[in-house]
CSV table of C-alpha atoms and ligand atoms in Angstrom, one decimal:
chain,number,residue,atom,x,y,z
A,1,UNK,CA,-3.2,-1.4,-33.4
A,2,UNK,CA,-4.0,-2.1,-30.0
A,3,UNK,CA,-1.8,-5.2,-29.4
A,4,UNK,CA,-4.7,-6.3,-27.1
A,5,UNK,CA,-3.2,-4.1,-24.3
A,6,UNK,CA,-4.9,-4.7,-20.9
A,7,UNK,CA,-7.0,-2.1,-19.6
A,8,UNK,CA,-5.0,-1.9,-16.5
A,9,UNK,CA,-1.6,-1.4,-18.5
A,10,UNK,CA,-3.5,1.5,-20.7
A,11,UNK,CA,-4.8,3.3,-17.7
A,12,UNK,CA,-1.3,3.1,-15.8
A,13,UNK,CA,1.3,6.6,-15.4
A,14,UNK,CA,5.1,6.1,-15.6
A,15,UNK,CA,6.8,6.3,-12.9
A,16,UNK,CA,9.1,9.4,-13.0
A,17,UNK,CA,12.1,8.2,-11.6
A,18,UNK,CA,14.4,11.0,-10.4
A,19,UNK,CA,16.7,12.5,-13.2
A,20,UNK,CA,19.6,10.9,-13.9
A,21,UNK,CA,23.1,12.8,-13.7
A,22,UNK,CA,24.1,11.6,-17.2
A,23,UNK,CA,20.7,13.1,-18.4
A,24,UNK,CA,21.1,16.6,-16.8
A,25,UNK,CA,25.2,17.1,-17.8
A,26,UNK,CA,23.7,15.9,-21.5
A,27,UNK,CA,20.8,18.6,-21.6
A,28,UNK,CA,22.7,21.1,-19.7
A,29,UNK,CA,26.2,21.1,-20.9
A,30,UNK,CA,27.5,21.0,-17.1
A,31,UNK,CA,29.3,19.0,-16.2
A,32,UNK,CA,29.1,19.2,-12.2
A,33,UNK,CA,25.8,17.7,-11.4
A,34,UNK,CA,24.9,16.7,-7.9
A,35,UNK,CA,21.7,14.4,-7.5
A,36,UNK,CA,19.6,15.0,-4.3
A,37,UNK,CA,16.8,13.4,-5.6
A,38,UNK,CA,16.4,9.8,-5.4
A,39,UNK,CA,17.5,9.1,-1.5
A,40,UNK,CA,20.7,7.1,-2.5
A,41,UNK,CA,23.7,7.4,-0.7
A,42,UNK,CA,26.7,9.9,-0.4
A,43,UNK,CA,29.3,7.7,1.2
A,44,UNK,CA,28.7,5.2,-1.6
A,45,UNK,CA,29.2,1.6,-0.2
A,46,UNK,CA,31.5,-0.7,2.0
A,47,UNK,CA,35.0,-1.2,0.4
A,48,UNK,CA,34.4,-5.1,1.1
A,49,UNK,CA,31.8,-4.7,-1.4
A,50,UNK,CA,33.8,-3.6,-3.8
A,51,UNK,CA,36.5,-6.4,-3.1
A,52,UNK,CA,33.9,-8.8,-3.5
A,53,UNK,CA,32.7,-7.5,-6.8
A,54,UNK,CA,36.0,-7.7,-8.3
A,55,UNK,CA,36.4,-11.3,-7.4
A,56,UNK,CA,33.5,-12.5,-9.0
A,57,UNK,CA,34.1,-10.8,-12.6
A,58,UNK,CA,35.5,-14.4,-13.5
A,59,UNK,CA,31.7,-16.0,-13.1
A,60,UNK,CA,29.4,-13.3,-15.4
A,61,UNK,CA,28.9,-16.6,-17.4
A,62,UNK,CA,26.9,-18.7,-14.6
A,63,UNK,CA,23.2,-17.8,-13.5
A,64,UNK,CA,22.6,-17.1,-9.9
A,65,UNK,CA,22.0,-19.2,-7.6
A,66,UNK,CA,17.9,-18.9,-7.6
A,67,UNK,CA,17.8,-19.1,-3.8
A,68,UNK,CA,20.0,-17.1,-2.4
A,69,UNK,CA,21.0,-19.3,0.0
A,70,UNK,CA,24.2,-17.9,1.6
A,71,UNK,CA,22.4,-14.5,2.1
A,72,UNK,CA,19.4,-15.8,3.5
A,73,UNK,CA,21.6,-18.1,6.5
A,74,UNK,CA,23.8,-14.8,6.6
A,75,UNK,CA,20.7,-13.1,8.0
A,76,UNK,CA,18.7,-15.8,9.9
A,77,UNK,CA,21.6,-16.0,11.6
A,78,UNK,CA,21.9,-12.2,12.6
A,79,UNK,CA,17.7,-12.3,13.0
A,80,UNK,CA,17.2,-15.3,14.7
A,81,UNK,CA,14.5,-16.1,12.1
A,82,UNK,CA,14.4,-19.7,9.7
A,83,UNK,CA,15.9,-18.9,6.1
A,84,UNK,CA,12.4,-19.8,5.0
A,85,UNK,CA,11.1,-16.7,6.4
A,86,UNK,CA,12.8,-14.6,4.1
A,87,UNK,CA,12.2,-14.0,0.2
A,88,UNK,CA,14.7,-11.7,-2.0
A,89,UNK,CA,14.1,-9.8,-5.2
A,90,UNK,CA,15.4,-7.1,-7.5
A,91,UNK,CA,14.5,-4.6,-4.8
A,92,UNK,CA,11.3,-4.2,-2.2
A,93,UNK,CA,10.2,-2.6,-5.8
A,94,UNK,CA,10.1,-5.7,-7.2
A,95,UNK,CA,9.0,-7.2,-4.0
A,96,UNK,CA,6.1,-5.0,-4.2
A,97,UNK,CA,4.5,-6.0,-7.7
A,98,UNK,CA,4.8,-9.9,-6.3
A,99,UNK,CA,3.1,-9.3,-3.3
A,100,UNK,CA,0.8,-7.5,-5.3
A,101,UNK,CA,0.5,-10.4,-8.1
A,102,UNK,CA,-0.2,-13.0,-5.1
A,103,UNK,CA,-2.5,-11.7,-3.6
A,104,UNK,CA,-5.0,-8.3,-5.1
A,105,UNK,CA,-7.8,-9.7,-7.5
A,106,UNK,CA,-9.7,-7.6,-9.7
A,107,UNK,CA,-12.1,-5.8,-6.9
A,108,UNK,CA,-10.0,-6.0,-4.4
A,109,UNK,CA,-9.0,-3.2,-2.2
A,110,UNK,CA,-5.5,-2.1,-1.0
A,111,UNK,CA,-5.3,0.9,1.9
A,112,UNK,CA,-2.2,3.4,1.8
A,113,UNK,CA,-1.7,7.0,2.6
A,114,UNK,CA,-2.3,9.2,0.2
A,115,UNK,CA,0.9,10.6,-0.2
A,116,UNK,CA,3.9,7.5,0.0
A,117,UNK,CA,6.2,5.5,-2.1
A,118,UNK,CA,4.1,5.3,-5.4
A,119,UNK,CA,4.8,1.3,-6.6
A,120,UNK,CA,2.2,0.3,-4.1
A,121,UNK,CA,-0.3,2.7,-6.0
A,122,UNK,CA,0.4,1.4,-9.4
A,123,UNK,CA,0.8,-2.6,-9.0
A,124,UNK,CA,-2.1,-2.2,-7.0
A,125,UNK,CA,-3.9,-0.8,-10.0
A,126,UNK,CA,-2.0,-2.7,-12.6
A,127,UNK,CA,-4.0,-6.2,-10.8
A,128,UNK,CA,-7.4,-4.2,-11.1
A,129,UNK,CA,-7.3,-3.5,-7.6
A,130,UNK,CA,-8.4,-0.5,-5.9
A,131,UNK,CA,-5.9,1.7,-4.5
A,132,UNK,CA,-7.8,3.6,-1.5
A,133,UNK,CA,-5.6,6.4,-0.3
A,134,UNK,CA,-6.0,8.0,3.3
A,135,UNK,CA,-4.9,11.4,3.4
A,136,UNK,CA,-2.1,12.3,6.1
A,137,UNK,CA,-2.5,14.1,8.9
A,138,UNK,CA,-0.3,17.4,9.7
A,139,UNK,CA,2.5,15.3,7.4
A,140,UNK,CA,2.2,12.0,9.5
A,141,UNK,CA,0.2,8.9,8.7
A,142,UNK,CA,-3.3,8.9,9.5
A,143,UNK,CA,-3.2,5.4,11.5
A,144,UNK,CA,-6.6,5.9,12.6
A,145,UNK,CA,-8.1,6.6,9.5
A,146,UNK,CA,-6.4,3.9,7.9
A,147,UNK,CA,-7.6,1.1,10.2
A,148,UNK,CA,-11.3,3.0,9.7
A,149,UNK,CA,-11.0,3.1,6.1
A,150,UNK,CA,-10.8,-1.2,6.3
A,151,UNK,CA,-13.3,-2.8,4.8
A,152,UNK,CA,-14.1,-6.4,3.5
A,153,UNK,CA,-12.7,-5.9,0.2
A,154,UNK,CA,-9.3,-4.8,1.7
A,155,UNK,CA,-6.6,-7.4,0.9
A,156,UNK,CA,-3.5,-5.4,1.9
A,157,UNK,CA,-2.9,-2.3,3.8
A,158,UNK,CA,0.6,-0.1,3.6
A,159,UNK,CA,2.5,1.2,6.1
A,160,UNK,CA,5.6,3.1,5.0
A,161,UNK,CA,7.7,4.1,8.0
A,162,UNK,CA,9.4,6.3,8.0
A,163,UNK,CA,7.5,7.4,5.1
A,164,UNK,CA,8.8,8.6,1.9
A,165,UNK,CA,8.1,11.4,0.4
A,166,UNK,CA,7.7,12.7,4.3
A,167,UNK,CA,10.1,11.5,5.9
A,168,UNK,CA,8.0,11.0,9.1
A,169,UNK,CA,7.5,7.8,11.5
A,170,UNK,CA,5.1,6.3,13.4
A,171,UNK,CA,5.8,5.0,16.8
A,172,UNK,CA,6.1,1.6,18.3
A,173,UNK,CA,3.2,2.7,20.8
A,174,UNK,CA,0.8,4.9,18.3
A,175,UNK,CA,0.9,1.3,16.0
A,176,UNK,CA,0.4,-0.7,18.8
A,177,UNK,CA,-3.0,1.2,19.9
A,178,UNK,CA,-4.4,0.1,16.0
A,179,UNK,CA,-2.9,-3.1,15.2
A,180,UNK,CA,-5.7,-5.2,17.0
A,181,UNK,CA,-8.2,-3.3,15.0
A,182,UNK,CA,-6.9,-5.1,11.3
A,183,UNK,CA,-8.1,-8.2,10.7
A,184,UNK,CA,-6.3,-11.2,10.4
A,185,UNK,CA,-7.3,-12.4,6.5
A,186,UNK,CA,-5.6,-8.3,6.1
A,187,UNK,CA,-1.6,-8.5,5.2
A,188,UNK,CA,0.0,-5.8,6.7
A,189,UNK,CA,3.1,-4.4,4.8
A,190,UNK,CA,5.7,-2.3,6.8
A,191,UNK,CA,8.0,-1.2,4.7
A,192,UNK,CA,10.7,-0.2,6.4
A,193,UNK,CA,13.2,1.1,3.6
A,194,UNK,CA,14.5,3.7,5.6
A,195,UNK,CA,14.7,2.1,8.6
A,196,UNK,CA,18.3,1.9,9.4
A,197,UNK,CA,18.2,5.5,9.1
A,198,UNK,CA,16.1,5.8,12.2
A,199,UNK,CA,17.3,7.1,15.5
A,200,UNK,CA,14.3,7.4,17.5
A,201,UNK,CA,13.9,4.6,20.2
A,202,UNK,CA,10.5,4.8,19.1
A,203,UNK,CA,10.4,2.8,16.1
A,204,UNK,CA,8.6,-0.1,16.1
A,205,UNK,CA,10.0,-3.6,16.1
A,206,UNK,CA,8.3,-5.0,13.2
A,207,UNK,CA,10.2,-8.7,13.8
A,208,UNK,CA,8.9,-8.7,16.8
A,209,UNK,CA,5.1,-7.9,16.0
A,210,UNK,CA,5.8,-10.2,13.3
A,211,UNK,CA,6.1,-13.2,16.1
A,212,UNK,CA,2.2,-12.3,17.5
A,213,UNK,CA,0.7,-11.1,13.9
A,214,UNK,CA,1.0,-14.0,11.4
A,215,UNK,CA,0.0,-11.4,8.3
A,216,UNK,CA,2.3,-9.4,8.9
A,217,UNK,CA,5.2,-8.5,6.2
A,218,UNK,CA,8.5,-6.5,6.2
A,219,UNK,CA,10.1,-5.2,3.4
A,220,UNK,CA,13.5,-4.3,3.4
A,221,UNK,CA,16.3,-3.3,0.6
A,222,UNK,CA,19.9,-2.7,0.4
A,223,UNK,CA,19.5,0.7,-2.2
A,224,UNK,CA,19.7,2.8,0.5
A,225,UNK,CA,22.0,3.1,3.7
A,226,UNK,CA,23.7,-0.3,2.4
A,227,UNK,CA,24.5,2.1,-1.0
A,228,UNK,CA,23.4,-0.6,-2.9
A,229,UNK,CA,20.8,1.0,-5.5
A,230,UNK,CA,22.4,0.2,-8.8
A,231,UNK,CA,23.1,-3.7,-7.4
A,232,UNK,CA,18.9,-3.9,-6.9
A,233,UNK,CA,18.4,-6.0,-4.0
A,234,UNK,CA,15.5,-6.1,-1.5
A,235,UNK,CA,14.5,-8.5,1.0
A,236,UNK,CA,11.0,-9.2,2.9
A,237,UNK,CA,10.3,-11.5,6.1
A,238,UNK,CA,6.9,-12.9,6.9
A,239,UNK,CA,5.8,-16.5,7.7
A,240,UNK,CA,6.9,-19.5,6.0
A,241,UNK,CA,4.0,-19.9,4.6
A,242,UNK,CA,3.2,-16.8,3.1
A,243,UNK,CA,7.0,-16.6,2.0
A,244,UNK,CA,6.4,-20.1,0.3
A,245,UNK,CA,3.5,-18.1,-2.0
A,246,UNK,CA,5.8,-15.4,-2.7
A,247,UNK,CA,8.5,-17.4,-3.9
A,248,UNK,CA,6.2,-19.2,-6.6
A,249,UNK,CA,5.9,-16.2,-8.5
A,250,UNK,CA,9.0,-14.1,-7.9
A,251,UNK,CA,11.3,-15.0,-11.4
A,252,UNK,CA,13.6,-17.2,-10.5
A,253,UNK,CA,16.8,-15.2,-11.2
A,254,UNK,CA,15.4,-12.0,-9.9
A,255,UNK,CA,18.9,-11.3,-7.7
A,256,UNK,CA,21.7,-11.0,-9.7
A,257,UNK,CA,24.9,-12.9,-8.4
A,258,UNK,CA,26.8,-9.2,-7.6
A,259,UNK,CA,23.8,-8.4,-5.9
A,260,UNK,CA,23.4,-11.7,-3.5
A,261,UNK,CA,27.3,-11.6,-2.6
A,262,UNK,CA,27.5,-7.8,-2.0
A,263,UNK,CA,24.4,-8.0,0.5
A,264,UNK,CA,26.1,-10.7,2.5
A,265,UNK,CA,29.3,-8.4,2.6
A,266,UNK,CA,27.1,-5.5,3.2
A,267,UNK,CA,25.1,-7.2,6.2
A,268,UNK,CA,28.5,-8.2,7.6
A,269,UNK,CA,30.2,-4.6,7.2
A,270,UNK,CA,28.9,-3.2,10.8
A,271,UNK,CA,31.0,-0.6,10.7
A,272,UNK,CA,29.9,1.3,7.7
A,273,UNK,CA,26.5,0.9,8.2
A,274,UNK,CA,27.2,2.8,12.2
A,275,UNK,CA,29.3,5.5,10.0
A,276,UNK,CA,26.2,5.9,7.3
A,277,UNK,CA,23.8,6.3,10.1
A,278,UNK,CA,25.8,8.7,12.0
A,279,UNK,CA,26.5,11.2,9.2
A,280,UNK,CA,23.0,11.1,8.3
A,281,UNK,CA,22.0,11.9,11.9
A,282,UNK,CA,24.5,14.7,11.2
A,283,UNK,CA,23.6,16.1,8.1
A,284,UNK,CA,19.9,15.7,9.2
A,285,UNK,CA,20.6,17.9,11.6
A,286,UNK,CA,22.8,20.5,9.8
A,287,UNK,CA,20.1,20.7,6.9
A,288,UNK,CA,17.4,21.6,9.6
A,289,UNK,CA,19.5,23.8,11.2
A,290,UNK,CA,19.7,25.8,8.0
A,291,UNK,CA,16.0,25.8,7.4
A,292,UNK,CA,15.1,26.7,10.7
A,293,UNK,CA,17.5,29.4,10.0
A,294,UNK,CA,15.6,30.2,6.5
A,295,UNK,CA,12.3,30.3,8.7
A,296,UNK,CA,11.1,27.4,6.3
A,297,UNK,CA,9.2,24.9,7.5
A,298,UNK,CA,10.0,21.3,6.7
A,299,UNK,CA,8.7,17.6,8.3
A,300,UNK,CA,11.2,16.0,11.2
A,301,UNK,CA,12.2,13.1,9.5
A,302,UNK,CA,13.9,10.1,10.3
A,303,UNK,CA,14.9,9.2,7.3
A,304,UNK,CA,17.7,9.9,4.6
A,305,UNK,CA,15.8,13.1,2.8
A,306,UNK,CA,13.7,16.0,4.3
A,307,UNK,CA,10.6,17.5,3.1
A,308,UNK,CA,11.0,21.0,3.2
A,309,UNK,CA,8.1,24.2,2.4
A,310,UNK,CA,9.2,26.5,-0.1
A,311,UNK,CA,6.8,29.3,0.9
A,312,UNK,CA,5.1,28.9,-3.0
A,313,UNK,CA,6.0,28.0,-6.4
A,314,UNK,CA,8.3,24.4,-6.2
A,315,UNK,CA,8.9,24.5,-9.9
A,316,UNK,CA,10.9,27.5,-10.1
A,317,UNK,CA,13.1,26.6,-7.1
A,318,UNK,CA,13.2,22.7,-9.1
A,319,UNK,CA,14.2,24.5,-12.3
A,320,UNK,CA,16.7,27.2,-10.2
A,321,UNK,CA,19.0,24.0,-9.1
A,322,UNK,CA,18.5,22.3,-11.9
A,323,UNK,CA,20.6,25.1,-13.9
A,324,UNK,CA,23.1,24.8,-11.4
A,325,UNK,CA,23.5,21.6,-11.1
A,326,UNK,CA,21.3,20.1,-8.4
A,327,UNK,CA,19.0,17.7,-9.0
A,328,UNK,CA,16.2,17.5,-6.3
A,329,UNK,CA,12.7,16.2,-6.0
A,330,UNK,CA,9.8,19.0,-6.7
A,331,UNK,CA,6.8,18.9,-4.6
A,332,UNK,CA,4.5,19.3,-7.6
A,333,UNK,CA,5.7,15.7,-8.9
A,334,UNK,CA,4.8,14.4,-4.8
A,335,UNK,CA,1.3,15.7,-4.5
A,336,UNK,CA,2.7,18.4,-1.9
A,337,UNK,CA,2.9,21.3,-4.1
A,338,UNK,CA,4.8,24.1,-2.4
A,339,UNK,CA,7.2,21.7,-1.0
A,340,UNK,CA,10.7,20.0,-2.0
A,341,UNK,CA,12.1,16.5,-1.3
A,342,UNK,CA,15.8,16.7,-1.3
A,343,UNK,CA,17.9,13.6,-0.3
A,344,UNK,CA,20.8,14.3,2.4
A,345,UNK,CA,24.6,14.7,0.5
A,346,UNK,CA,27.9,14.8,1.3
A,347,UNK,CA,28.4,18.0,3.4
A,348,UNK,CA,29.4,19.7,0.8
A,349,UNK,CA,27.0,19.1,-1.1
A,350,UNK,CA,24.3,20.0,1.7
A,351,UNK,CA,25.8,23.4,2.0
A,352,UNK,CA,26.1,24.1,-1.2
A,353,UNK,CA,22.7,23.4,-1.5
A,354,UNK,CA,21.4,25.5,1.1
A,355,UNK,CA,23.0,28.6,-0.4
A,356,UNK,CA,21.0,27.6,-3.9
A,357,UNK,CA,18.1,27.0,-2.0
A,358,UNK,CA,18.0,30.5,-0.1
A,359,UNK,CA,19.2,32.7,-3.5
A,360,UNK,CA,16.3,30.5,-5.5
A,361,UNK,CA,13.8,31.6,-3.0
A,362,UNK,CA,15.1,35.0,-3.0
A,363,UNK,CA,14.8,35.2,-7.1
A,364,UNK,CA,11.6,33.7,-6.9
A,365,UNK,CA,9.8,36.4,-4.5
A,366,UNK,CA,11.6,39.0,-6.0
A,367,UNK,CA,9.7,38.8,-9.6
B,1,PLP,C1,9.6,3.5,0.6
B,1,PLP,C2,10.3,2.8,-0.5
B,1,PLP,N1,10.1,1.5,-0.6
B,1,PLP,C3,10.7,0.8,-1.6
B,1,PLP,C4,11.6,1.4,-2.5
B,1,PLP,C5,12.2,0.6,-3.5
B,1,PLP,O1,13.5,0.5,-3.4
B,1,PLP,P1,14.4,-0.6,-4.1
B,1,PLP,O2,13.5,-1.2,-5.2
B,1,PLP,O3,15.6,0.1,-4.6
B,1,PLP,O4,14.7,-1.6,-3.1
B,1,PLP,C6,11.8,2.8,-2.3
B,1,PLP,C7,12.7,3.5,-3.2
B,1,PLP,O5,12.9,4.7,-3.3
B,1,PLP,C8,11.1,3.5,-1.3
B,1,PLP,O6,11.3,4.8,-1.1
């Protein structure tokens, strides 16, 4: 029985999401399990969220409301932007497959880095597009050879800064010397999920290239230094117009009511969105220390997670912390065999994970 399956669907991979904790206490019989894996984060989320949570138990019964209208004035306000320039969904993933739905045809072409956040990869294929993937360059996007690589098939081209699985950003001036070079009818996507995680005074200010470049489209999401993951909520800015597209096929109660009301508690919380970004600045730093102490190399990153080189075989370092408890991202599953992805914890956490990292690499060159 085929159940008349499209092609697309049949040729399509899972996405292997990072391992649960439930899943790993369950097959190990642990039950201390600390996940480094999926870029989430350690200091949970603001306290007003959880306030705000509590008070709405009482209205599980009532659907959303479709537009998310007090979220959307919370942050035109803060952006100086029209509401109508912003569109919300169950995360920038499912931001992603709309953008994806509106505008890839069969044929079509859509230009990404090689190595980045998959979704753009597989809802690319899963229109019949053609996913065209530039390699990176020493562990940084290739802008160059991305702008090169246009042609008049491409319909959308990726930018993921800082990029993940790297970790690495582009700067405000390198994108500035290729913009000019896409063409307009191109949309450009910066996805900038880590973004409040940089530090650099070099990032580019997408809302601002925005006012100048009318294809030009943000993604954002509060899964990450908001602490938001489990609530799924993304948002995207670009031109009325384009916005207008997007909300014709985005389901219509794609937010969740917990979702819309934390976001506008979490966009007003200031405070704990300074604290995340400091103790990530700090822990960045602590973790690099270490592997500079280790003499192993990783990629500067600006985002919540490094990308360190494990000298060899990633699996048996993966399969190391697993049996101890930690739960990191192996290279071999990221296209950068050799390498790990591990998100930045608590501090204890981070240390303890340093010692696991040094004895696994010690076990592993020992055999
Ligand atoms: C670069 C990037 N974009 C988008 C997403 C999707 O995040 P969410 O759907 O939770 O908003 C992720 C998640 O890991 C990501 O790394």
């Amino acid at each position: 029985m085929n159940y008349n399956v499209r092609d697309e669907v049949k040729g399509m991979a899972k996405y292997v999401a990072g391992k649960p904790i439930a899943e790993v206490k369950r097959e190990l019989g642990i039950d201390k399990v600390v996940k480094l894996a999926s870029n989430e984060n350690p200091l949970g989320c603001s306290k007003k969220v959880k306030e705000v949570i509590m008070e709405l138990l009482g209205e599980v019964n009532m659907y959303p409301d479709a537009t998310s209208y007090e979220f959307k004035e919370c942050l035109s306000t803060k952006l100086n932007i029209t509401r109508d320039m912003i569109f919300c969904g169950a995360g920038s993933d499912s931001l992603i497959n709309v953008l994806c739905t509106v505008v890839l045809d069969k044929g079509d072409e859509s230009l990404m880095p090689e190595i980045t956040f998959p979704r753009y990869e597989s809802n690319t294929l899963l229109m019949g597009a053609t996913p065209v993937k530039i390699p990176l360059k020493n562990n940084y996007l290739d802008l160059e050879a991305m702008v090169d690589a246009i042609t008049d098939k491409t319909k959308i081209i990726w930018f993921c800064n800082p990029n993940n699985p790297t970790g690495s950003m582009f700067t405000a001036k390198e994108f500035n010397n290729i913009i000019d070079k896409i063409p307009r009818e191109v949309l450009i996507v910066m996805d900038e999920a880590y973004g409040e995680y940089v530090t650099s005074d070099e990032y580019p200010d997408s809302l601002e290239l925005l006012k100048k470049y009318r294809n030009i489209i943000i993604l954002r999401t509060f899964s990450k230094a908001y602490g938001l993951a489990s609530l799924r909520f993304g948002y995207g800015i670009a031109r009325e117009e384009l916005v207008d597209y997007l909300n014709r096929v985005i389901n219509a109660f794609d937010t969740n009511l917990f979702a819309q009301k934390s976001a506008v508690e979490a966009l007003k919380d200031e405070e704990f969105l300074a604290q995340v970004k400091a103790f990530n600045e700090e822990e960045r730093d602590y973790l690099t220390s270490q592997f500079e102490k280790m003499k192993l190399e990783y990629v500067p990153s600006q985002a919540n997670f490094l990308m360190v080189n494990v000298r060899g075989d990633d699996k048996s370092i993966h399969e190391y912390l697993l049996q101890r408890g930690y739960i990191i991202r192996p290279g071999f599953l990221l296209d950068m065999p050799g390498w790990l992805r591990v998100s930045i914890g608590t501090k204890e956490e981070n240390r303890e994970f340093c010692k696991l990292l040094g004895e696994a690499i010690e076990e592993r060159d020992s055999k």
